[in-house]
Coordinates of C-alpha atoms in Angstrom, one line a residue:
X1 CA -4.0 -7.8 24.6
X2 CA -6.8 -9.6 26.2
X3 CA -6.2 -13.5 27.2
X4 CA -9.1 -13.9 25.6
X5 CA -7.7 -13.5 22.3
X6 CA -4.6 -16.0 22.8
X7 CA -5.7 -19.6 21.6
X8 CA -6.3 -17.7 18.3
X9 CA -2.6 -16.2 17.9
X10 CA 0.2 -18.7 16.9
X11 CA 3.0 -19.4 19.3
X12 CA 5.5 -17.0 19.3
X13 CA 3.2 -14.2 18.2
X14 CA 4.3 -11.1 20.3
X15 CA 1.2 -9.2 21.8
X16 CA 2.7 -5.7 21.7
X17 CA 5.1 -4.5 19.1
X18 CA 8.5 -2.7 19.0
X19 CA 9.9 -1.8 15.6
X20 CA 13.1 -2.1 14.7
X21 CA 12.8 0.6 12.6
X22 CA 11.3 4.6 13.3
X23 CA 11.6 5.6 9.4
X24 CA 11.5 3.5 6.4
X25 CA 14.6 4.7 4.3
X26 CA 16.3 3.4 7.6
X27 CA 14.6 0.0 7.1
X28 CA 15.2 -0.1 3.6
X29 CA 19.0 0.6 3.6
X30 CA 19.4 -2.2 6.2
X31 CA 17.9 -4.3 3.9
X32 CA 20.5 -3.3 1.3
X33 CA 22.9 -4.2 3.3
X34 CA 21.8 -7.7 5.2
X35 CA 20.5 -9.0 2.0
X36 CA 22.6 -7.3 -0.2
X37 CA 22.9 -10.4 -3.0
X38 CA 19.7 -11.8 -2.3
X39 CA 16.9 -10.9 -5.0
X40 CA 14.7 -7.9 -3.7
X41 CA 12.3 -7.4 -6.6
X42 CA 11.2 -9.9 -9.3
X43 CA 9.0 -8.4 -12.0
X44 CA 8.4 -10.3 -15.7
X45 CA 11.8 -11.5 -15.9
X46 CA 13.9 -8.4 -14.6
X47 CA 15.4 -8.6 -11.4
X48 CA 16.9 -6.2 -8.9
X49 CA 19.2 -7.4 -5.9
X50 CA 18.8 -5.3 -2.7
X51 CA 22.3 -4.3 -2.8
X52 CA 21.2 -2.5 -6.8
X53 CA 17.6 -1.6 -5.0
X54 CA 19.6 0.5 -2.2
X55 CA 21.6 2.3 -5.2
X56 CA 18.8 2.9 -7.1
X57 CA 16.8 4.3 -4.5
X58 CA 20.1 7.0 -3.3
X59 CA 20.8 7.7 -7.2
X60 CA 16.7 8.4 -7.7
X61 CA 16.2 10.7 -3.8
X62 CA 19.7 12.7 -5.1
X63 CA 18.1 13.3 -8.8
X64 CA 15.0 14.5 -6.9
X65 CA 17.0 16.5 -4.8
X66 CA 18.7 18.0 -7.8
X67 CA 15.1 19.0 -9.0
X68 CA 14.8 21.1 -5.9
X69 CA 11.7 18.6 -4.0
X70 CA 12.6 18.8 -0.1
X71 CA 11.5 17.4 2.4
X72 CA 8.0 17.9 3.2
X73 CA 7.0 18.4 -0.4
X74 CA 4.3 16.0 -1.7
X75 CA 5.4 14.2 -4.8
X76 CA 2.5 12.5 -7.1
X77 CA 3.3 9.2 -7.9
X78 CA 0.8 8.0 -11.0
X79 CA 2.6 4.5 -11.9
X80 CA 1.6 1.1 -12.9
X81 CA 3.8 -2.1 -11.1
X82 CA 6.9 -1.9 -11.9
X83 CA 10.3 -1.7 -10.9
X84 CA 10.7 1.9 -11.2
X85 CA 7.4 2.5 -9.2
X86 CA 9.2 0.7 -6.2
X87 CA 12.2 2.5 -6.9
X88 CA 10.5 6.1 -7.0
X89 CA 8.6 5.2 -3.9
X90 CA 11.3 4.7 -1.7
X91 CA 13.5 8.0 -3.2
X92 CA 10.4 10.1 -2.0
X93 CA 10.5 8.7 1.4
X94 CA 14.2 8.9 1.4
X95 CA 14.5 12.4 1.2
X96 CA 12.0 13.2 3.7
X97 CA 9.2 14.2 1.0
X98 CA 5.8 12.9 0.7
X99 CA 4.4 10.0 -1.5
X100 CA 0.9 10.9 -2.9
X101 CA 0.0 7.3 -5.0
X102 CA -3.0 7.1 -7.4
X103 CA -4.0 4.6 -9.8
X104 CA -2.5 5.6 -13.2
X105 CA -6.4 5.5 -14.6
X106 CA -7.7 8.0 -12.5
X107 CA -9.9 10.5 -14.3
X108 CA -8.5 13.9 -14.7
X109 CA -11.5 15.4 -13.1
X110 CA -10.9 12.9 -10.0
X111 CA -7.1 13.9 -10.0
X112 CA -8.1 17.5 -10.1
X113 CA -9.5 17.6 -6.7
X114 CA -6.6 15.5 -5.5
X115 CA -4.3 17.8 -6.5
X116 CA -6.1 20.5 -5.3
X117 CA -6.5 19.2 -1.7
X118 CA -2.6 18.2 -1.3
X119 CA -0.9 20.6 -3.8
X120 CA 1.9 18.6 -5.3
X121 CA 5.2 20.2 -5.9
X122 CA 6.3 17.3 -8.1
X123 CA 4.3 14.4 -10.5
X124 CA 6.5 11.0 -11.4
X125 CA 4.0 10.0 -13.7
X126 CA 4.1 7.2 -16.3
X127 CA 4.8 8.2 -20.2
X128 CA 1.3 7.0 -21.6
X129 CA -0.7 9.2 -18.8
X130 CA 0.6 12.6 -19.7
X131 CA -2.2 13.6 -21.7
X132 CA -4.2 13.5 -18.7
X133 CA -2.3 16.1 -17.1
X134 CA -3.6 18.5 -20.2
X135 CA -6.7 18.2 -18.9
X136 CA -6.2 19.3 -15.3
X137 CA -6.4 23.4 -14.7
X138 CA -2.9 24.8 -14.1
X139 CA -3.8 25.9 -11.0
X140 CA -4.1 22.3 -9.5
X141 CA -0.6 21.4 -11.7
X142 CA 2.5 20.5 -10.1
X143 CA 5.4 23.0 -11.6
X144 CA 7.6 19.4 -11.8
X145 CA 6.8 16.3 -14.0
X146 CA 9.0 13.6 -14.3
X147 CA 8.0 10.7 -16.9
X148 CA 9.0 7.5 -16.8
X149 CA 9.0 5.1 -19.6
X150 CA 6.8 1.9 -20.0
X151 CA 8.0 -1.1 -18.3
X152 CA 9.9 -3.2 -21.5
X153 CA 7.3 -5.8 -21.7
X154 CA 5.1 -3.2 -22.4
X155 CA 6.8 -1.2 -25.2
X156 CA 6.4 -4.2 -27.1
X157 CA 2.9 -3.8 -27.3
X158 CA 2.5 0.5 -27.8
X159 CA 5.9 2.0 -29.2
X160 CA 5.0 5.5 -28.0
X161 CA 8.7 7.1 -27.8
X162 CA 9.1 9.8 -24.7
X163 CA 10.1 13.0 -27.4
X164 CA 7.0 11.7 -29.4
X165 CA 4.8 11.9 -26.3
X166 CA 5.4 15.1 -25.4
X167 CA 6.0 17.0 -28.7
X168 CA 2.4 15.4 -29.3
X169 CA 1.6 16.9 -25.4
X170 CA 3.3 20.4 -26.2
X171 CA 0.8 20.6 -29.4
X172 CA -2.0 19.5 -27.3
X173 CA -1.6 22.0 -24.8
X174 CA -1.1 25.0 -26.8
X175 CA -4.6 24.1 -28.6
X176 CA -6.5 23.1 -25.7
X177 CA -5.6 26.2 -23.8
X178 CA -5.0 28.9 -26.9
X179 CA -1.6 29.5 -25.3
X180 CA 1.8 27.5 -24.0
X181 CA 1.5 28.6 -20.5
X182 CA 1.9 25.1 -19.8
X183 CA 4.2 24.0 -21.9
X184 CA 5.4 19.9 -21.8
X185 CA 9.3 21.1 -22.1
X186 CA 11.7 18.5 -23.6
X187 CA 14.4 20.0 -22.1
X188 CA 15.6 19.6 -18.0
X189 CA 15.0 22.0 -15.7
X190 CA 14.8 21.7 -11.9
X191 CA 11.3 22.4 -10.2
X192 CA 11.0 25.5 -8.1
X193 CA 8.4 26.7 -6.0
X194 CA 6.7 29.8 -7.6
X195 CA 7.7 31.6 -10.2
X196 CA 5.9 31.6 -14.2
X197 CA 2.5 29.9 -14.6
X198 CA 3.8 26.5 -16.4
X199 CA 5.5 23.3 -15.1
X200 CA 8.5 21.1 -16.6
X201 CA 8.5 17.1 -17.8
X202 CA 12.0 15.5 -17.1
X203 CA 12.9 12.4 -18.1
X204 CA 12.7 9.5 -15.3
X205 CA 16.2 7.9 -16.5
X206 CA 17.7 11.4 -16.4
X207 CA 16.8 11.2 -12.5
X208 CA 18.7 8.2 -12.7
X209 CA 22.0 9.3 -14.1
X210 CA 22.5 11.6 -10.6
X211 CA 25.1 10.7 -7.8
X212 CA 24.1 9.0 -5.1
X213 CA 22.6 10.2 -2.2
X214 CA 25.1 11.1 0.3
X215 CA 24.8 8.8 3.4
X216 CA 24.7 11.3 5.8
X217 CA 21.9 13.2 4.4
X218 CA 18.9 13.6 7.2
X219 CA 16.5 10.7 7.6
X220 CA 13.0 11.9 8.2
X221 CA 11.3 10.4 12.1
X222 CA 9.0 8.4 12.6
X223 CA 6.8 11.3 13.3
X224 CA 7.3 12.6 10.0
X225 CA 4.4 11.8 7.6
X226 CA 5.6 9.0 5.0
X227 CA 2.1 9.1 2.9
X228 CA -0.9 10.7 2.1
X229 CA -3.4 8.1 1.3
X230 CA -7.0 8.5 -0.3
X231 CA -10.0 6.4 -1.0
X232 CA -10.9 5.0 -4.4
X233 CA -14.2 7.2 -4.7
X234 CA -12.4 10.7 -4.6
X235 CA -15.9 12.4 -4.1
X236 CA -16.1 16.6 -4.4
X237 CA -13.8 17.1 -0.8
X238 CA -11.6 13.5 -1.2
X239 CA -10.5 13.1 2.1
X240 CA -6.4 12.0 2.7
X241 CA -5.4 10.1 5.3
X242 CA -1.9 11.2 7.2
X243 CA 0.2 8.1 7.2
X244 CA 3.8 8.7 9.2
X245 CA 6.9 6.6 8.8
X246 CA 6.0 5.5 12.4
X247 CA 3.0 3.7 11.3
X248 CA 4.7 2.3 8.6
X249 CA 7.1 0.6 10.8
X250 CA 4.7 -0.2 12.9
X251 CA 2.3 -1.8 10.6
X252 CA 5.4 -4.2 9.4
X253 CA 6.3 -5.1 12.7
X254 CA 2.6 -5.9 13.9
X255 CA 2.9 -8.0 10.2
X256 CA 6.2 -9.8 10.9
X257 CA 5.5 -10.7 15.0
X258 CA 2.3 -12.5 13.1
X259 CA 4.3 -15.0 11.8
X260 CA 6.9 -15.1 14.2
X261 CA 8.9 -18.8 12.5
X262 CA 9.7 -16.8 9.3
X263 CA 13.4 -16.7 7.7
X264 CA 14.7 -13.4 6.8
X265 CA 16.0 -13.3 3.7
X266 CA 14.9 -16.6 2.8
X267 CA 11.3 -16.2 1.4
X268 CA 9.3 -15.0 -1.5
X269 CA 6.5 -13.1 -1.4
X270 CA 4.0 -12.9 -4.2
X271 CA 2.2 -9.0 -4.6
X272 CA -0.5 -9.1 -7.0
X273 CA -2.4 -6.1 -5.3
X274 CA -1.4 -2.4 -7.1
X275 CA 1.0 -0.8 -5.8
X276 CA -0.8 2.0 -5.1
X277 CA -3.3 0.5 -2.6
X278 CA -2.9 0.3 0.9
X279 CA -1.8 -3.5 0.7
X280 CA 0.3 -2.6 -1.6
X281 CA 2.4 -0.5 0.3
X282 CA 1.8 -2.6 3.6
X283 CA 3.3 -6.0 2.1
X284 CA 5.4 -5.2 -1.5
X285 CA 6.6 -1.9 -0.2
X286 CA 7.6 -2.3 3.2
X287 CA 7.2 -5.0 4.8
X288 CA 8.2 -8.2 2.9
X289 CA 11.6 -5.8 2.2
X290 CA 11.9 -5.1 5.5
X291 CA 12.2 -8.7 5.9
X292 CA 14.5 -9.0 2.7
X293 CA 11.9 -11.1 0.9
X294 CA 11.7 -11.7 -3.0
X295 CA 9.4 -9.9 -3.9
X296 CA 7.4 -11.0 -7.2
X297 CA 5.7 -8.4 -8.7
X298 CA 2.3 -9.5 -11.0
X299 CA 0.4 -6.8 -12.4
X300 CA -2.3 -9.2 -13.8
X301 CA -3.7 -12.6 -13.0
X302 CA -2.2 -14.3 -15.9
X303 CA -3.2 -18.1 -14.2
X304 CA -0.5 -19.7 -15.9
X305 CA 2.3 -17.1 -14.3
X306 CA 0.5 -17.3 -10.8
X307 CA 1.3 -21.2 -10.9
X308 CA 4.3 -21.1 -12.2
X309 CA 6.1 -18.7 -9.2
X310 CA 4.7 -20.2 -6.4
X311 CA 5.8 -23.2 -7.7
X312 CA 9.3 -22.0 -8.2
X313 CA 9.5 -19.7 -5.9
X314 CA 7.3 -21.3 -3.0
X315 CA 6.0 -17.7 -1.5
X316 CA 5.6 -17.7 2.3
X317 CA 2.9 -14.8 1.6
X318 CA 0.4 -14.2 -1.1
X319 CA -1.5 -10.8 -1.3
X320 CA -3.9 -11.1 -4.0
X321 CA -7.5 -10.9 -4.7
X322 CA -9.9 -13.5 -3.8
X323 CA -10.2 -15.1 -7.5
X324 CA -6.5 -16.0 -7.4
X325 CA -6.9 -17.6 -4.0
X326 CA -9.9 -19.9 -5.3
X327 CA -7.7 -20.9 -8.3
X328 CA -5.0 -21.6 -6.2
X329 CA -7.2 -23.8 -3.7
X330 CA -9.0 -25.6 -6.6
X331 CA -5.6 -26.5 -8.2
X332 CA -4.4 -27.7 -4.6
X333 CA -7.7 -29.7 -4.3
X334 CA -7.1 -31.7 -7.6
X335 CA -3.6 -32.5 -6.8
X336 CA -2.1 -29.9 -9.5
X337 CA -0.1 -27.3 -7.1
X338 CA 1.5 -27.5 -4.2
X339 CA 0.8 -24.5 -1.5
X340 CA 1.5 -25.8 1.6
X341 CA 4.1 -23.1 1.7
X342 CA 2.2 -20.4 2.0
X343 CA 1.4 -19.2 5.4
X344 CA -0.6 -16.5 4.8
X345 CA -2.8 -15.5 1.7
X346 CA -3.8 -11.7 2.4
X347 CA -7.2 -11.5 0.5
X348 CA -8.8 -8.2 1.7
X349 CA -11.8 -7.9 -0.3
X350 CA -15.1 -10.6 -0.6
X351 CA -15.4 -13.6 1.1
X352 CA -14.1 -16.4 0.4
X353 CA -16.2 -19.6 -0.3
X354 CA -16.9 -22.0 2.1
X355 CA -15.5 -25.0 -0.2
X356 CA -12.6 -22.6 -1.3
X357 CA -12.1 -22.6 2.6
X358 CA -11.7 -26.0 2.9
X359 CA -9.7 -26.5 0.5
X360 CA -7.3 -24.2 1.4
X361 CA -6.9 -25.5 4.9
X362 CA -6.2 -29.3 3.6
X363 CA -3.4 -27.5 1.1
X364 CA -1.8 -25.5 3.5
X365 CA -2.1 -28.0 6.9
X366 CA -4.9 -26.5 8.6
X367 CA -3.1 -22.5 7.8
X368 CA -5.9 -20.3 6.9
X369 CA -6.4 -17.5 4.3
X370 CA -6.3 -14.2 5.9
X371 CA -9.3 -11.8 4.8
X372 CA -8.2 -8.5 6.8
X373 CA -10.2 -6.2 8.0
X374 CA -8.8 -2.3 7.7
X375 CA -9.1 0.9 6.0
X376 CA -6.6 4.1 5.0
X377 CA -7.2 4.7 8.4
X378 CA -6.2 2.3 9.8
X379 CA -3.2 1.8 7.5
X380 CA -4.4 -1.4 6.2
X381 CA -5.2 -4.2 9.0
X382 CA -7.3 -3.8 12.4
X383 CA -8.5 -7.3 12.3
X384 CA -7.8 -10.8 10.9
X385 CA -9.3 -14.6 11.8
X386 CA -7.1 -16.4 14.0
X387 CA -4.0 -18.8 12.8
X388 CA -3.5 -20.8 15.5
X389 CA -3.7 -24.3 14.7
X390 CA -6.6 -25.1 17.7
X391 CA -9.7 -26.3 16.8
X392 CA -11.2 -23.2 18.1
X393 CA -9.6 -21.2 15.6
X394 CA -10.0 -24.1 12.5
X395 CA -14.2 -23.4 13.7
X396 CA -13.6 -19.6 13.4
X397 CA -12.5 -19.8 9.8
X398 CA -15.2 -21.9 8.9
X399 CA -17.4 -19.1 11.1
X400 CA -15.8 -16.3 9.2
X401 CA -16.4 -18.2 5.6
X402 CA -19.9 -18.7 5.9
X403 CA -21.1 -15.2 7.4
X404 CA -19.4 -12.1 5.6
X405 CA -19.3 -10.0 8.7
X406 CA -17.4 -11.6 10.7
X407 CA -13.4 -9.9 10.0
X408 CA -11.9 -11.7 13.2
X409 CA -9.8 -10.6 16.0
X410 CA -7.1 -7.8 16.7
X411 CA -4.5 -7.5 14.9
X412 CA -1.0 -7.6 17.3
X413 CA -0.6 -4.5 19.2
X414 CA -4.6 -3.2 18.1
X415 CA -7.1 -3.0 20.4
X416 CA -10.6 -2.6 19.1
X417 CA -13.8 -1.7 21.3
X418 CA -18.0 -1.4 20.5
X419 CA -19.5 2.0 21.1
X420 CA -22.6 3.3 21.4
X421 CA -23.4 5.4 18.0
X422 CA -25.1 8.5 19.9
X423 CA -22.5 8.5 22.8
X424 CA -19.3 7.6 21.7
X425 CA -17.7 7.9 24.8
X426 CA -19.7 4.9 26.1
X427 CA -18.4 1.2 25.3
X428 CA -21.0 -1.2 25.0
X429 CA -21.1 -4.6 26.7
X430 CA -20.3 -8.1 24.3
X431 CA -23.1 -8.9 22.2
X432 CA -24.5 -5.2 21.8
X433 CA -24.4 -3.3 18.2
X434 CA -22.6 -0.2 17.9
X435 CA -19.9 1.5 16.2
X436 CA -16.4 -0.1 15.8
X437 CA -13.4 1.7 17.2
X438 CA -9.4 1.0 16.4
X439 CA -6.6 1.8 18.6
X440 CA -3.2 0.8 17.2
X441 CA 0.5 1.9 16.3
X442 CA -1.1 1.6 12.7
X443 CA -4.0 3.9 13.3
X444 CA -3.4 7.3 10.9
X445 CA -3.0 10.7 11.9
X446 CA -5.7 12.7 10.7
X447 CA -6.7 14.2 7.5
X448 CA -4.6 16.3 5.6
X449 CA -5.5 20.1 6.0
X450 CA -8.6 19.0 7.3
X451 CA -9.2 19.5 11.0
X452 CA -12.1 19.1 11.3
X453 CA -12.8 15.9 9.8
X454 CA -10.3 14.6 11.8
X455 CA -11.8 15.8 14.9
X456 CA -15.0 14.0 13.5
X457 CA -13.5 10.4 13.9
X458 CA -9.9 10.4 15.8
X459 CA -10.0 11.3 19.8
X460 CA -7.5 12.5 21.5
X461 CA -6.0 9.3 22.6
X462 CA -5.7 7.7 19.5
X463 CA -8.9 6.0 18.7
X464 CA -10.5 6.1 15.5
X465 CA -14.2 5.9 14.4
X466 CA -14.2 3.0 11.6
X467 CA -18.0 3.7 10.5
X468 CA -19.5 0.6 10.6
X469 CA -22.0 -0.9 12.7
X470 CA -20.6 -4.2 14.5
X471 CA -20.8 -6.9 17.6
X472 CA -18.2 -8.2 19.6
X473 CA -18.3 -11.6 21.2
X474 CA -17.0 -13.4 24.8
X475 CA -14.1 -14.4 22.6
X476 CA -13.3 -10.9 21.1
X477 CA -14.4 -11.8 17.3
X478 CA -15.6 -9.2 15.8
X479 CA -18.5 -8.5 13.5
X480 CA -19.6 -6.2 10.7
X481 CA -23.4 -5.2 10.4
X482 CA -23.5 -2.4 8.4
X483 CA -22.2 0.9 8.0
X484 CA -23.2 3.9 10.1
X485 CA -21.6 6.5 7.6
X486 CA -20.3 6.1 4.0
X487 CA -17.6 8.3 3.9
X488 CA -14.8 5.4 4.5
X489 CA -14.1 1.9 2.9
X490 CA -12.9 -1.4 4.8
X491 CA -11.7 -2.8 1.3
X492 CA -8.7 -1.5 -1.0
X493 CA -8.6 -0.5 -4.6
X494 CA -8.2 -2.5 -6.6
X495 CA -7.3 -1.2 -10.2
X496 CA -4.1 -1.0 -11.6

């Protein structure tokens, strides 16, 4: 890390990063046991302690295992925020197999291609979104669906029972394809590879009912790939970015050593970004449990609910979207909230406001929001403004809130370099234009089954092509112009 970039970190901050970690079921089961009576997951009123998160998670990765998905296989995970969306997550990962998320709303033409590109042996999908899967052509279709029920605060609102749903699917089916070679079976049967033209739904809760996982069952490496992550717009070739277990750990760690003061198993953390998105995964799904944090799962900004937990619960980190950090600064401002205990407030979309800004810093003693600068690429964060109380970095907020380019500096244990579009090979001196690289434990893999796309933006030595046009300055902020290419985004989706 260049001294350069010191005076902006906060003391402590490490500059390079070891994990503690190499896989994250390792991670997670640690967790289970260090904070085994502390709260892990806190969503509308149901709560999970990481000691009943651990046995979830071995009960779910032995029921998947009883379904015949191994390690390697890429399970579809189509689920909106809830707890059994964290739980099937980490049974995926536990056993070695491959999480493929998607927004529960995406079309079936969309998931089609997706489907198509990674070939899912296996779909945990939620109860109301079956229907979709009518609509996809059986040769994209998983042989394996397993459907999990509504959340309870939402069966309130549609009572669509799960032998309703799919007797209605099974009828739906036979119509829309003028025969049952794909029937929606009410019965259980594991999922095999091959075999007849036709694919199975099992009951999420019947995944639940299995032993648990025995303890001496394989943990995947850190070279193993943990995630297959895609890009909101899909396009006609969607493009997946490989994301191991390594870069997992690594992004946590890079996460943690940024506030390097916290309390394990002493803090909240507020998610309000889908699960499904790469912040998603990089705070609610790994790192905050990593670090045995309460995690307080909002799938809406409901204003009165935002208010209420992080005055109860007094969150160290907020990840939510940039509306929910104005209404939290403007409540601040007229002396409604207090939100001095948040240290960082992960916003990665729009800029903030320049008033917003202010506001924020009085609230929160001079601790800035955190607009991060990343893509699936990069597995979330390359770059973020500076925390450091020095004036220098107090300026660079204020810098960064009135000019939406500028995304900061690297993130711990990142390096990021100026390059000139026609010659990549050639870095370009401070203040010149040119395309923004990103080195980093973080930094993907490549994309999946597709060579040479990968070759396109990842050399050899680990150094990925972001696409966008940018400057670097003496003190190594960074920032955006414009995009040289459209094919990859900075921001995360945002849909549940």
């Amino acid at each position: 890390m260049p001294q350069r970039f010191a005076k902006y970190y906060a003391p402590g901050t490490a500059r390079t990063v070891t994990p503690e970690f190499t896989n994250v079921p390792a991670a997670i089961t640690a967790a289970a046991e260090r904070f085994a009576s502390s709260v892990a997951l806190d969503f509308q009123g149901r709560t999970l302690t990481y000691r009943q998160l651990g046995q979830q998670i071995d009960i779910a990765a032995q029921g998947l295992l009883d379904r015949g998905i191994r390690k390697g296989d890429r399970v579809s995970l189509l689920l909106p925020m809830s707890l059994d969306a964290v739980i099937a997550f980490h049974a995926v990962l536990r056993i070695g197999a491959v999480v493929v998320q998607h927004s529960p709303h995406t079309p079936a033409a969309q998931l089609s291609r997706y489907f198509d590109d990674y070939e899912p042996v296996c779909a945990i999908v939620s109860e109301e979104r079956l229907g979709v899967l009518t609509r996809i052509p059986s040769a994209a279709l998983p042989l394996s669906v397993i459907a999990v029920p509504r959340p309870p605060s939402q069966l309130d609102v549609t009572k669509i029972s799960l032998t309703g749903t799919i007797s209605t699917l099974k009828r739906t089916a036979a119509v829309s394809t003028g025969k049952l070679a794909r029937p929606f079976m009410k019965r259980e049967k594991p999922a095999e590879k091959g075999g007849a033209d036709g694919f199975y739904v099992g009951k999420w809760r019947s995944v639940l009912t299995s032993a648990r996982i025995d303890a001496d069952h394989p943990m995947p490496s850190g070279d193993d790939i943990a995630l297959i992550m895609y890009g909101d717009e899909g396009g006609r070739h969607p493009l997946g970015s490989i994301i191991t277990h390594g870069n997992l750990c690594a992004m946590a760690a890079q996460s943690l050593s940024w506030l390097a003061d916290t309390q394990p198993g002493q803090e909240a953390s507020l998610a309000m970004w889908p699960l499904h998105s790469v912040v998603g995964v990089a705070d609610a799904l790994t790192t905050s449990l990593f670090h045995g944090r309460r995690v307080i799962l909002i799938p809406a900004f409901d204003r009165a609910a935002v208010a209420k937990a992080v005055k109860k619960h007094r969150p160290v980190v907020l990840a939510a979207d940039t509306e929910v950090v104005d209404h939290l600064a403007a409540l601040a401002h007229d002396g409604k909230l207090d939100i001095a205990s948040i240290r960082v407030a992960f916003t990665p979309t729009s800029r903030i406001t320049e008033e917003t800004a202010t506001s924020w810093l009085e609230a929160t003693h001079q601790m800035p929001t955190i607009i991060g600068y990343g893509l699936e690429e990069s597995c979330v964060v390359a770059a973020i403004p500076g925390i450091s109380p020095h004036p220098e970095a107090i300026r660079a907020l204020a810098a960064f809130s009135d000019s939406p380019g500028i995304v900061g500096i690297p993130f711990p244990a990142t390096q990021m370099r100026v390059v000139d579009p026609s010659h990549r090979g050639r870095v370009l001196p401070t203040g010149d234009a040119g395309e923004l690289m990103v080195k980093g434990p973080q930094v993907f893999h490549g994309y999946w089954g597709r060579p040479d796309k990968t070759s396109e933006v990842l050399t050899g030595d680990g150094w990925v092509l972001t696409g966008d046009m940018a400057v670097m300055d003496a003190d190594g902020f960074v920032e955006i112009l414009g995009r040289v290419s459209s094919g990859r985004k900075r921001d995360c989706p945002t849909g549940q």
